[in-house]
Every structure is written in structure tokens, then in C-alpha cells.
Amino acid sequence: MTFTMCGLCYVAAAQQEVNAVKTLHAPVIDGNLDDVAWKTAPVLSGFIQNLPNFGAPSSAPTEVKVLYDNDAIYIAAFLYDEPSLVRNQLTARDAEKGQNADYFSVFFDTYNDQQNGFQFLVTPANVQSDTKLNPGAAYTSGEFGDRTWDAVWQSRTQLTSKGWQVEMRIPYLSLRFAKKDIQTWGIQFLRFIRRNNESAYWNATNPNINGFINQFGRLVNLEHIRPPLRLSFSPYVSGGVRFNPSGSDREKEVLRNGGMDVKYGLNESFTLDVTLIPDFGQVVSDNVINNLSPFEIRFQENRPFFSEGTELFNKAGLFYSRRVGATPMYYDSVRRFADNNPGYLLHRNPSVVQLYNGLKFSGRTRNKLGIGIFNAVTAPAKAKLQEIVGRNDTTIETEPLTNYNIIVLDQALKGRSSVTFTNTSVMRNASARDANVSALDWSLYTSESQYRVNGTFRYSKIFGYTPYNGSVNFIDDTITRYGKLYVKPYDGFSTILRFGKVSGRIQFSGSAAVESDTYDPNDLGFIPVSNEVVYNASVSYNDFTPGRSFLNYRHSLNSRYTRLYRPDAFSQVEFWYTGSWYLRNFWEFTFNAGVQPVAQHDYFELRTPKRYLERPGFFYLSAIGNTDIRKKLF
């Protein structure tokens, strides 16, 4: 790879490429690079800095070799350095960011679609990290994708008199790829030297070009690779007793449960995950939050089944997995009834819905079509009340039997472009509320990723009658049934259109978003508020060319104008500036200044139709910075 100067930018002359070498004798993964097999592999070197001096050669030489056989792909790297200068702090797994350690990383784009991939990273102390890459991976922030994903692979490191070295074995059972006799993968190597805050890539990664996976090199002529069977079982049995020592025998409850998790690789590309009557009792609990706002709080997903391998289902932003197995919809109603009626005792009121089973099927075909199917069934939840005088029991269903479904079709197009169709549906037993949401997302890039136009369209449909919860959006669409207020069946839509220049020193973008007052994806998705029309515009100047004082800096001007969709009314306008500077001594500063020149009309805080809370106009200034974070004291 060579570079030529073009004004104030660097232009890559060619994409790096390496021919895959197959070995009959796999190297021993012990950190020594003296195996005979390594002598047959070509040496890859010539790493180019991304930060802090883009375009300059790496300050320390790096040599990498690649081999493969019928079971795995093997990586060897010799990272030349002064041994006493190598940072080898022992860190937690998957926590390399912000730690005082060097590291080496390999990336694979196994479908060669410039949008999806895998990262495997190791530090000199042999601490591993692995990540599933997504189209939004960004090398500038170090956030490449889903770090909660954990794969099975091997690595060994060794410090030497000339630096440190690493061996890695990544089995095919930890990767996904299309079924082809001869394959081409995207491949990239990264070396990070902590003392210099230096990131150097084998295939130069230009900070002026939008995207990360699209700047990989290529690993060509992988022949006749066949992954092994991917099948695992995780059964469990649990039991116990719950009782109130001061109560009667009727308040004792025997707890017994059992289930299983199954993961099965149907082929090299598709995986089936199934959970049967799972036990999430050991999962981290949520913090208790006193929410005084008019909006629902979004909580983090801590259950492994719902947080692993869900990137396809999350692409449209319509899957909030906490809806599955959530608090029953009438849990609070029953509790309030018992509190307000001293003639009743509340014997049982489950706070969490039991999950009967869950299923995930996902993968990508040789034509780069991603397919995802999700299904989950939750048990009905029932509360039990007892009259104190008559001792009669009353059972109230607080949540019906419910089926949750998601179907995703994600077609990767040429370059980084893609189009995605998503459908979510929630079907509840009997006459309870049902819901369906369909979405079309598309993103188109020019050939050099200079410009992008993308958009979305979503349509939601609610079937059946829903108990009215006081929402201002539906005050005109209610009906009285059985003496209670219900919302009639309704539908709504949401759409967004964006266009912008996403690469180069000068970048800009503009967008328009419309959400109708009755758009409601919240049965399986999450949206804090709808009924808005929002216009955004921004322009930025980004300089990644090191100067006398700065390694890089950025200035951006932004604006947002918001109206209510129904009734059409002004809500808010804001303008703000952000400037950030990264100095040669590795100090960082960010400055923000903004203004809302006129009063904001908040139509949501008062929870009253057609009334708003007026917030006066204001301006703000803020500054944040840090000294050199490589130091023990900073």
C-alpha cells in the first residue's frame, strides 16, 4: 500500500490483498512462532497509522502471518518493541478500551459485504476480547459493535527481547460465512501502542472516509473450508419454597422449575437458538428509578438469550426485548385495588411474566441476504385475591397468553448500501390487544462512501380495544365498554428521510422526520413519544492532518426545529456549536455553545390534550477536557 499527497488528504493507491495458505499441520498455539507451518505463510507488514498521525508508518514494525486448515484460521504476529516499554496491564475480558495495555487485533468480514464481521483482540497479558461488527462500526471512537458477544477461540502471547508475539486459533464454529468452494473474506489487522496512543492498521484506514469495514484488505482463495457441527445444550433444574412466616399455610408456595437452552448451527451460515422455560433468576436486577417524567424509562437487557446474536433483529430499532417477560399489564391495577380495599388480601400477584419458550433463527446467505426469525411465547399471569370475611378466592388474569414474532430480511447491496424489511407482531389470547408493525429501511452510499441517502417508513396497527391510560394522543378515540374507558383500534406511521456528505473534511447532513400521533410500536418496540415533526441540519469541518499543536480537531454547527404533528403547532427550535481538539501532548478539550432563542412549547409534560408548558428561551455554554490519560494521574 502506498500513499500520495492530494492537497491536504491522503489517497490510498490500492487495497491490500493476501493469498490464503492452507496447512496440513496446524501450529501449536503456545506463543512461539517457530512452528514449521509458519514458514510457508507470507509476511504482512507496512502498518499505517490512523491515529495520531494518519498516513505515517507505524512507529514500531509489525509482522503478521495467516494460515488456515479444515478446522480453523490461524494468526501469528510479531510486534517489535522495546520490552520495557510494552504496556501489559492485566485487565478484564472485553474491557480493552481505556485500559493501560497494548493490544493486537484481527478483523474478518466473512461475507465480504463491507457491513458485518468479527473482531478478535488480545493484549500482551493474553487477555481476550471479541466483538461482532455492525455497519455502524467506527474506528474513531473505538466502538466496533456488540462486545457482549463471546466466542470460543484460543490465543497465547509471549514477551521477548525484541517485543512481544501472539498466536491465535479461531475455529470456524465461531464464525459465520457463506457456502462456497472458494471464498474471499475482508481482513484487517490493528496494532495499538498505548504509550503513544497509536492505532496502526495493515490496510490503511482513512479517517476522512466514512465507515470502517469498507476499508479492510482482502484474504483470497480460501478453498473448501467446512465448519464442524455447532451444537450445545445447557439444561437446568431449580427448586425452593416461598412463604410468609407470619401468615397461614395458604401462603406457602413450592417453587420448582426446569428448562434448557439449545444452540444449533444448521449450517455454516445459520444458527438456531432455543430456550425452554428459562430461569432468569440470576440475572442482574434493574436499578429502582423514581420516574417523574411523562415518558417510560428504557432499561438495559441483561438476559443472555435476548442480548446475544440479536443484531439483525435490532437493525430497525423495533425490538425492545424487555417487552418479552415484562411486568404484567394489570399488575399495578390489582395492587392498587388491594391497597384501597381492606376487605381483601392479596395472596399472589406475579411481577414478571414467565417465558414458556423463545426461538431465534438468524444468518446470511451466499447472496448476502440476512434472514432473522424470532418467536417467544409467554405464560398467562394470574393474581389471587381473598375476601377476609367470606374467605372466597378471586383469580384475576393480569396478562394473557402472548405470542411475540419478528421477521427480518436484510439485503446487503453493492458497497455499503442495504435495504431491510422488518415485521413485528404481538398476539394476545382472547380479546386482548394485538399489534403489528412493518418497517422498510434503506441506506444508499455513493461508490467512494462520500454521500449517503437513507430513510425509513414504519406502519403500526393496533387491533382490539386497549384500556385507556390517560395518553393525550388517544383522548378523542376512546369508547366506554363495561363501564370502563377503552381506546378504539387505531393505526399510525413514522417516516424519516436523510441526505448528507459523510466523508471528507467538510461534511453536512439534513433530515426530516414525521411521526403521527397514533404511531405506536411499543408492544414489542420502544418509543418514548410520538406525534412530532422534526427537521435537523448540520455542517462540520474535520481536520485529521496533524499540525504544530493539534493532532486533529472538529467544528460542527447544528440546528433542530420541532413541531407537533396533530394539532400542527410549534414546539421547539435550537441551534448549537460543538468544537473538539486533540492536542499533540494527548490532552483533549470539547466546547459546546447553544441557544433556544424562543420559548419551547412542551405538549407532553402536562399530560393534558392541547395544552403546553412554556419553557423560556435560554442559552448555554459548557466545556470538558482531560489531560493525558496514559498517565497514572490525569
Coordinates of C-alpha atoms in Angstrom, one line a residue, residues 183-548:
Q183 CA -14.1 -17.7 -0.7
T184 CA -12.8 -14.2 -0.4
W185 CA -13.0 -12.5 3.1
G186 CA -12.4 -9.0 4.1
I187 CA -9.5 -8.9 6.6
Q188 CA -7.8 -6.2 8.7
F189 CA -5.2 -6.1 11.4
L190 CA -4.8 -3.4 14.1
R191 CA -1.9 -2.7 16.5
F192 CA -2.4 -0.3 19.4
I193 CA 0.6 1.1 21.2
R194 CA -0.6 2.6 24.5
R195 CA 2.4 4.8 25.3
N196 CA 1.9 6.6 22.0
N197 CA -1.9 6.3 21.8
E198 CA -1.1 5.0 18.4
S199 CA -3.5 2.9 16.3
A200 CA -1.9 1.4 13.1
Y201 CA -3.7 -0.7 10.5
W202 CA -2.4 -3.1 7.9
N203 CA -4.8 -1.8 5.3
A204 CA -4.8 2.0 5.8
T205 CA -8.0 3.3 7.4
N206 CA -8.6 6.9 6.4
P207 CA -10.4 9.0 9.0
N208 CA -11.7 11.2 6.2
I209 CA -13.7 8.3 4.7
N210 CA -17.0 7.2 6.3
G211 CA -17.1 3.6 7.5
F212 CA -14.7 1.0 8.9
I213 CA -15.4 -2.4 7.4
N214 CA -15.3 -1.0 3.9
Q215 CA -11.6 -0.2 4.4
F216 CA -10.5 -3.8 5.1
G217 CA -7.9 -5.6 2.9
R218 CA -8.8 -9.0 1.3
L219 CA -8.0 -12.6 2.2
V220 CA -8.4 -14.5 -1.1
N221 CA -8.6 -18.2 -2.2
L222 CA -9.9 -19.8 0.9
E223 CA -10.7 -23.2 -0.5
H224 CA -13.1 -25.9 0.6
I225 CA -13.5 -24.9 4.3
R226 CA -16.2 -26.8 6.2
P227 CA -17.2 -25.8 9.7
P228 CA -17.8 -28.5 12.3
L229 CA -21.1 -29.3 14.0
R230 CA -22.2 -26.4 16.2
L231 CA -24.5 -27.9 18.9
S232 CA -24.7 -27.2 22.6
F233 CA -27.1 -27.9 25.5
S234 CA -27.4 -26.0 28.8
P235 CA -30.1 -27.8 31.0
Y236 CA -31.0 -26.6 34.5
V237 CA -33.3 -27.6 37.4
S238 CA -34.2 -25.3 40.3
G239 CA -36.4 -25.6 43.4
G240 CA -37.3 -23.9 46.6
V241 CA -40.1 -22.7 48.8
R242 CA -41.5 -19.2 49.4
F243 CA -43.6 -18.4 52.4
N244 CA -44.7 -15.7 54.8
P245 CA -43.7 -16.8 58.4
S246 CA -46.5 -14.7 59.9
G247 CA -49.2 -15.9 57.5
S248 CA -51.2 -19.1 57.2
D249 CA -50.4 -22.3 55.4
R250 CA -52.3 -21.0 52.4
E251 CA -49.4 -18.5 51.8
K252 CA -46.8 -21.2 51.3
E253 CA -45.6 -21.7 47.7
V254 CA -43.4 -24.5 46.4
L255 CA -41.1 -23.4 43.7
R256 CA -40.0 -25.9 41.1
N257 CA -38.7 -25.2 37.6
G258 CA -36.6 -26.8 34.9
G259 CA -35.6 -26.0 31.4
M260 CA -32.9 -25.9 28.7
D261 CA -31.0 -23.7 26.3
V262 CA -30.1 -25.2 22.9
K263 CA -27.8 -23.7 20.3
Y264 CA -27.5 -25.5 16.9
G265 CA -25.7 -24.5 13.8
L266 CA -27.9 -25.6 11.0
N267 CA -25.1 -24.9 8.5
E268 CA -22.1 -22.6 8.2
S269 CA -24.3 -19.5 7.9
F270 CA -27.4 -20.1 10.0
T271 CA -27.8 -20.7 13.7
L272 CA -30.9 -21.7 15.7
D273 CA -31.1 -20.7 19.4
V274 CA -33.9 -22.1 21.6
T275 CA -34.7 -21.6 25.2
L276 CA -37.3 -23.7 27.0
I277 CA -38.8 -22.3 30.3
P278 CA -35.7 -20.3 31.1
D279 CA -34.6 -19.3 34.6
F280 CA -33.5 -15.6 34.7
G281 CA -33.3 -15.6 38.5
Q282 CA -29.6 -14.9 38.5
V283 CA -29.7 -12.1 36.0
V284 CA -28.7 -8.6 37.3
S285 CA -31.7 -6.7 38.5
D286 CA -32.6 -3.2 37.4
N287 CA -32.0 -0.1 39.5
V288 CA -35.0 1.4 41.1
I289 CA -35.8 4.7 39.4
N290 CA -38.4 7.3 40.6
N291 CA -39.6 8.4 37.2
L292 CA -41.4 11.8 37.4
S293 CA -41.2 12.4 33.6
P294 CA -44.1 11.7 31.2
F295 CA -42.0 9.2 29.4
E296 CA -41.3 5.5 30.0
I297 CA -37.8 4.5 31.2
R298 CA -35.8 2.2 28.9
F299 CA -33.8 -0.4 30.8
Q300 CA -30.8 -2.4 29.7
E301 CA -31.3 -6.0 28.6
N302 CA -29.3 -8.4 30.9
R303 CA -30.8 -11.8 29.9
P304 CA -28.2 -13.6 27.7
F305 CA -30.8 -15.1 25.3
F306 CA -32.1 -11.6 24.4
S307 CA -28.7 -9.8 24.2
E308 CA -26.7 -12.3 22.2
G309 CA -27.0 -12.7 18.4
T310 CA -29.8 -10.1 18.1
E311 CA -28.1 -7.6 15.7
L312 CA -30.4 -8.4 12.8
F313 CA -33.5 -8.0 15.0
N314 CA -32.2 -4.7 16.3
K315 CA -31.4 -3.2 13.0
A316 CA -34.7 -1.4 12.5
G317 CA -34.9 -0.3 16.2
L318 CA -38.2 -2.1 16.6
F319 CA -37.1 -4.8 19.1
Y320 CA -37.1 -3.8 22.8
S321 CA -36.6 -7.3 24.2
R322 CA -37.7 -6.2 27.7
R323 CA -41.3 -6.3 26.5
V324 CA -41.0 -10.1 26.5
G325 CA -41.4 -11.4 30.1
A326 CA -42.2 -7.9 31.4
T327 CA -44.4 -6.8 34.3
P328 CA -48.0 -7.9 33.6
M329 CA -50.1 -5.1 32.2
Y330 CA -52.6 -5.2 35.1
Y331 CA -50.1 -5.8 37.9
D332 CA -50.4 -2.3 39.3
S333 CA -54.2 -2.3 39.0
V334 CA -54.5 -5.3 41.2
R335 CA -52.1 -4.0 43.7
R336 CA -53.9 -0.7 43.9
F337 CA -57.3 -2.5 44.3
A338 CA -55.9 -4.5 47.3
D339 CA -54.4 -1.3 48.9
N340 CA -57.7 0.5 48.6
N341 CA -60.0 -2.3 49.7
P342 CA -59.1 -3.5 53.2
G343 CA -61.6 -6.3 52.9
Y344 CA -59.3 -8.2 50.6
L345 CA -55.9 -9.9 51.0
L346 CA -53.6 -10.2 48.0
H347 CA -52.1 -13.7 48.1
R348 CA -50.4 -13.7 44.7
N349 CA -49.5 -11.1 42.1
P350 CA -46.6 -12.1 39.9
S351 CA -44.4 -9.1 39.0
V352 CA -42.8 -10.9 36.0
V353 CA -44.4 -12.9 33.2
Q354 CA -43.0 -16.4 32.8
L355 CA -41.4 -17.2 29.4
Y356 CA -42.5 -20.6 28.1
N357 CA -40.0 -20.7 25.2
G358 CA -38.0 -18.5 22.9
L359 CA -36.5 -19.1 19.4
K360 CA -34.0 -17.2 17.3
F361 CA -33.1 -18.2 13.8
S362 CA -30.6 -16.0 12.0
G363 CA -27.8 -16.0 9.4
R364 CA -26.9 -14.7 5.9
T365 CA -26.9 -16.5 2.5
R366 CA -24.2 -16.5 -0.1
N367 CA -26.1 -13.7 -1.9
K368 CA -25.7 -11.5 1.3
L369 CA -29.3 -11.8 2.3
G370 CA -29.7 -11.7 6.1
I371 CA -32.6 -13.7 7.5
G372 CA -33.8 -13.4 11.0
I373 CA -36.8 -15.1 12.7
F374 CA -37.7 -14.5 16.4
N375 CA -40.5 -16.1 18.3
A376 CA -41.4 -16.2 22.0
V377 CA -44.4 -17.4 24.0
T378 CA -45.2 -16.1 27.5
A379 CA -47.5 -17.7 30.0
P380 CA -50.6 -16.1 31.3
A381 CA -50.1 -14.3 34.7
K382 CA -52.8 -14.5 37.3
A383 CA -53.2 -12.7 40.6
K384 CA -55.1 -14.2 43.6
L385 CA -57.3 -12.2 46.0
Q386 CA -59.1 -13.5 49.1
E387 CA -62.0 -12.0 50.9
I388 CA -61.2 -11.6 54.6
V389 CA -64.8 -12.2 55.7
G390 CA -66.1 -14.8 53.3
R391 CA -62.7 -16.4 52.6
N392 CA -63.7 -16.6 48.9
D393 CA -60.8 -16.6 46.4
T394 CA -60.9 -14.4 43.3
T395 CA -58.4 -15.0 40.4
I396 CA -57.7 -12.2 38.1
E397 CA -55.7 -12.6 34.8
T398 CA -53.2 -9.8 34.8
E399 CA -51.5 -10.8 31.5
P400 CA -52.9 -13.2 28.8
L401 CA -51.0 -15.9 27.0
T402 CA -49.0 -13.9 24.4
N403 CA -47.0 -14.7 21.3
Y404 CA -44.2 -12.4 20.1
N405 CA -42.8 -12.6 16.5
I406 CA -40.2 -10.8 14.4
I407 CA -39.2 -11.4 10.8
V408 CA -36.2 -9.6 9.3
L409 CA -34.9 -9.6 5.7
D410 CA -31.7 -7.6 5.3
Q411 CA -30.2 -7.4 1.8
A412 CA -26.6 -6.1 1.6
L413 CA -26.1 -4.3 -1.7
K414 CA -23.0 -3.2 -3.5
G415 CA -20.6 -1.2 -1.4
R416 CA -22.1 -0.3 2.0
S417 CA -25.7 0.0 0.8
S418 CA -28.5 -2.1 2.1
V419 CA -32.3 -2.4 2.3
T420 CA -34.1 -4.0 5.3
F421 CA -37.7 -5.2 5.8
T422 CA -38.8 -5.9 9.4
N423 CA -42.2 -7.0 10.7
T424 CA -43.1 -7.4 14.4
S425 CA -46.3 -8.8 15.7
V426 CA -47.7 -9.4 19.2
M427 CA -50.8 -11.7 19.5
R428 CA -52.5 -12.0 22.9
N429 CA -55.1 -14.6 23.8
A430 CA -58.9 -13.9 23.6
S431 CA -60.0 -10.3 23.0
A432 CA -56.9 -8.7 24.4
R433 CA -54.9 -6.1 22.4
D434 CA -52.9 -7.3 19.4
A435 CA -50.3 -5.3 17.5
N436 CA -48.4 -5.4 14.2
V437 CA -45.6 -3.1 12.9
S438 CA -44.0 -3.2 9.4
A439 CA -40.9 -1.3 8.5
L440 CA -38.8 -0.6 5.4
D441 CA -35.3 0.8 6.0
W442 CA -32.8 1.7 3.2
S443 CA -29.4 3.2 3.0
L444 CA -27.6 4.1 -0.2
Y445 CA -23.9 5.2 -0.5
T446 CA -22.0 6.5 -3.5
S447 CA -19.1 4.4 -4.7
E448 CA -16.5 6.1 -2.5
S449 CA -18.8 6.5 0.5
Q450 CA -18.7 10.2 0.0
Y451 CA -22.5 10.7 0.1
R452 CA -25.4 8.8 1.7
V453 CA -29.1 9.0 1.4
N454 CA -31.2 6.9 3.7
G455 CA -34.7 6.6 5.0
T456 CA -37.3 4.6 6.8
F457 CA -41.0 4.0 6.7
R458 CA -43.0 2.4 9.5
Y459 CA -46.7 1.5 9.8
S460 CA -48.2 0.3 13.0
K461 CA -51.7 -1.2 13.5
I462 CA -53.3 -1.9 16.9
F463 CA -56.2 -4.5 16.9
G464 CA -58.8 -4.8 19.6
Y465 CA -59.6 -2.4 22.5
T466 CA -56.9 -1.1 24.8
P467 CA -57.6 0.2 28.3
Y468 CA -57.1 4.0 28.3
N469 CA -54.1 5.1 30.2
G470 CA -54.6 8.8 30.0
S471 CA -52.5 9.3 26.9
V472 CA -53.2 12.7 25.3
N473 CA -52.8 11.1 21.8
F474 CA -56.0 9.0 22.1
I475 CA -58.4 11.2 24.1
D476 CA -60.6 11.6 21.0
D477 CA -60.6 7.9 20.1
T478 CA -62.0 6.3 23.3
I479 CA -65.1 4.3 23.9
T480 CA -66.8 3.2 27.1
R481 CA -67.2 -0.6 27.4
Y482 CA -68.3 -2.4 30.6
G483 CA -68.2 0.8 32.5
K484 CA -64.5 1.5 31.6
L485 CA -62.8 3.7 29.1
Y486 CA -61.0 1.9 26.2
V487 CA -59.1 3.1 23.1
K488 CA -60.5 2.0 19.8
P489 CA -58.4 0.1 17.2
Y490 CA -56.0 2.5 15.5
D491 CA -53.1 2.8 13.2
G492 CA -50.2 5.2 12.6
F493 CA -47.0 5.8 10.7
S494 CA -43.5 7.2 11.0
T495 CA -41.0 8.2 8.2
I496 CA -37.6 9.7 8.0
L497 CA -35.5 10.9 5.1
R498 CA -31.8 11.9 5.4
F499 CA -29.2 13.1 2.9
G500 CA -25.6 14.1 3.6
K501 CA -22.0 14.2 2.7
V502 CA -20.4 11.7 5.2
S503 CA -16.8 11.7 4.2
G504 CA -14.1 14.4 3.7
R505 CA -13.1 17.4 5.7
I506 CA -16.4 19.2 5.1
Q507 CA -19.4 17.1 5.9
F508 CA -23.1 18.1 6.1
S509 CA -26.5 16.5 6.5
G510 CA -30.2 17.3 6.6
S511 CA -33.2 15.2 7.7
A512 CA -36.9 15.4 8.1
A513 CA -38.9 13.0 10.4
V514 CA -42.6 12.7 10.8
E515 CA -44.4 10.6 13.5
S516 CA -48.1 10.6 13.5
D517 CA -49.9 11.0 16.8
T518 CA -51.2 7.4 16.6
Y519 CA -47.9 5.7 15.7
D520 CA -47.4 3.0 18.4
P521 CA -44.7 0.3 18.1
N522 CA -44.5 -0.2 21.9
D523 CA -45.9 -3.7 22.2
L524 CA -42.5 -5.1 21.1
G525 CA -40.5 -1.9 20.4
F526 CA -39.8 1.3 22.3
I527 CA -40.6 4.9 21.5
P528 CA -40.9 7.4 24.4
V529 CA -43.1 9.8 22.4
S530 CA -44.7 10.2 19.0
N531 CA -46.7 13.0 17.5
E532 CA -43.8 15.0 16.2
V533 CA -42.3 16.6 13.1
V534 CA -38.6 17.2 13.4
Y535 CA -36.1 18.9 11.0
N536 CA -32.4 18.6 11.6
A537 CA -29.4 20.1 9.7
S538 CA -25.7 20.1 10.5
V539 CA -22.4 21.0 8.9
S540 CA -18.9 20.1 10.2
Y541 CA -15.3 20.7 9.4
N542 CA -13.0 17.8 10.4
D543 CA -9.2 18.0 10.2
F544 CA -7.2 14.8 10.8
T545 CA -3.9 16.1 9.5
P546 CA -1.5 16.6 12.4
G547 CA -0.3 20.2 12.8
R548 CA 2.1 22.0 15.1

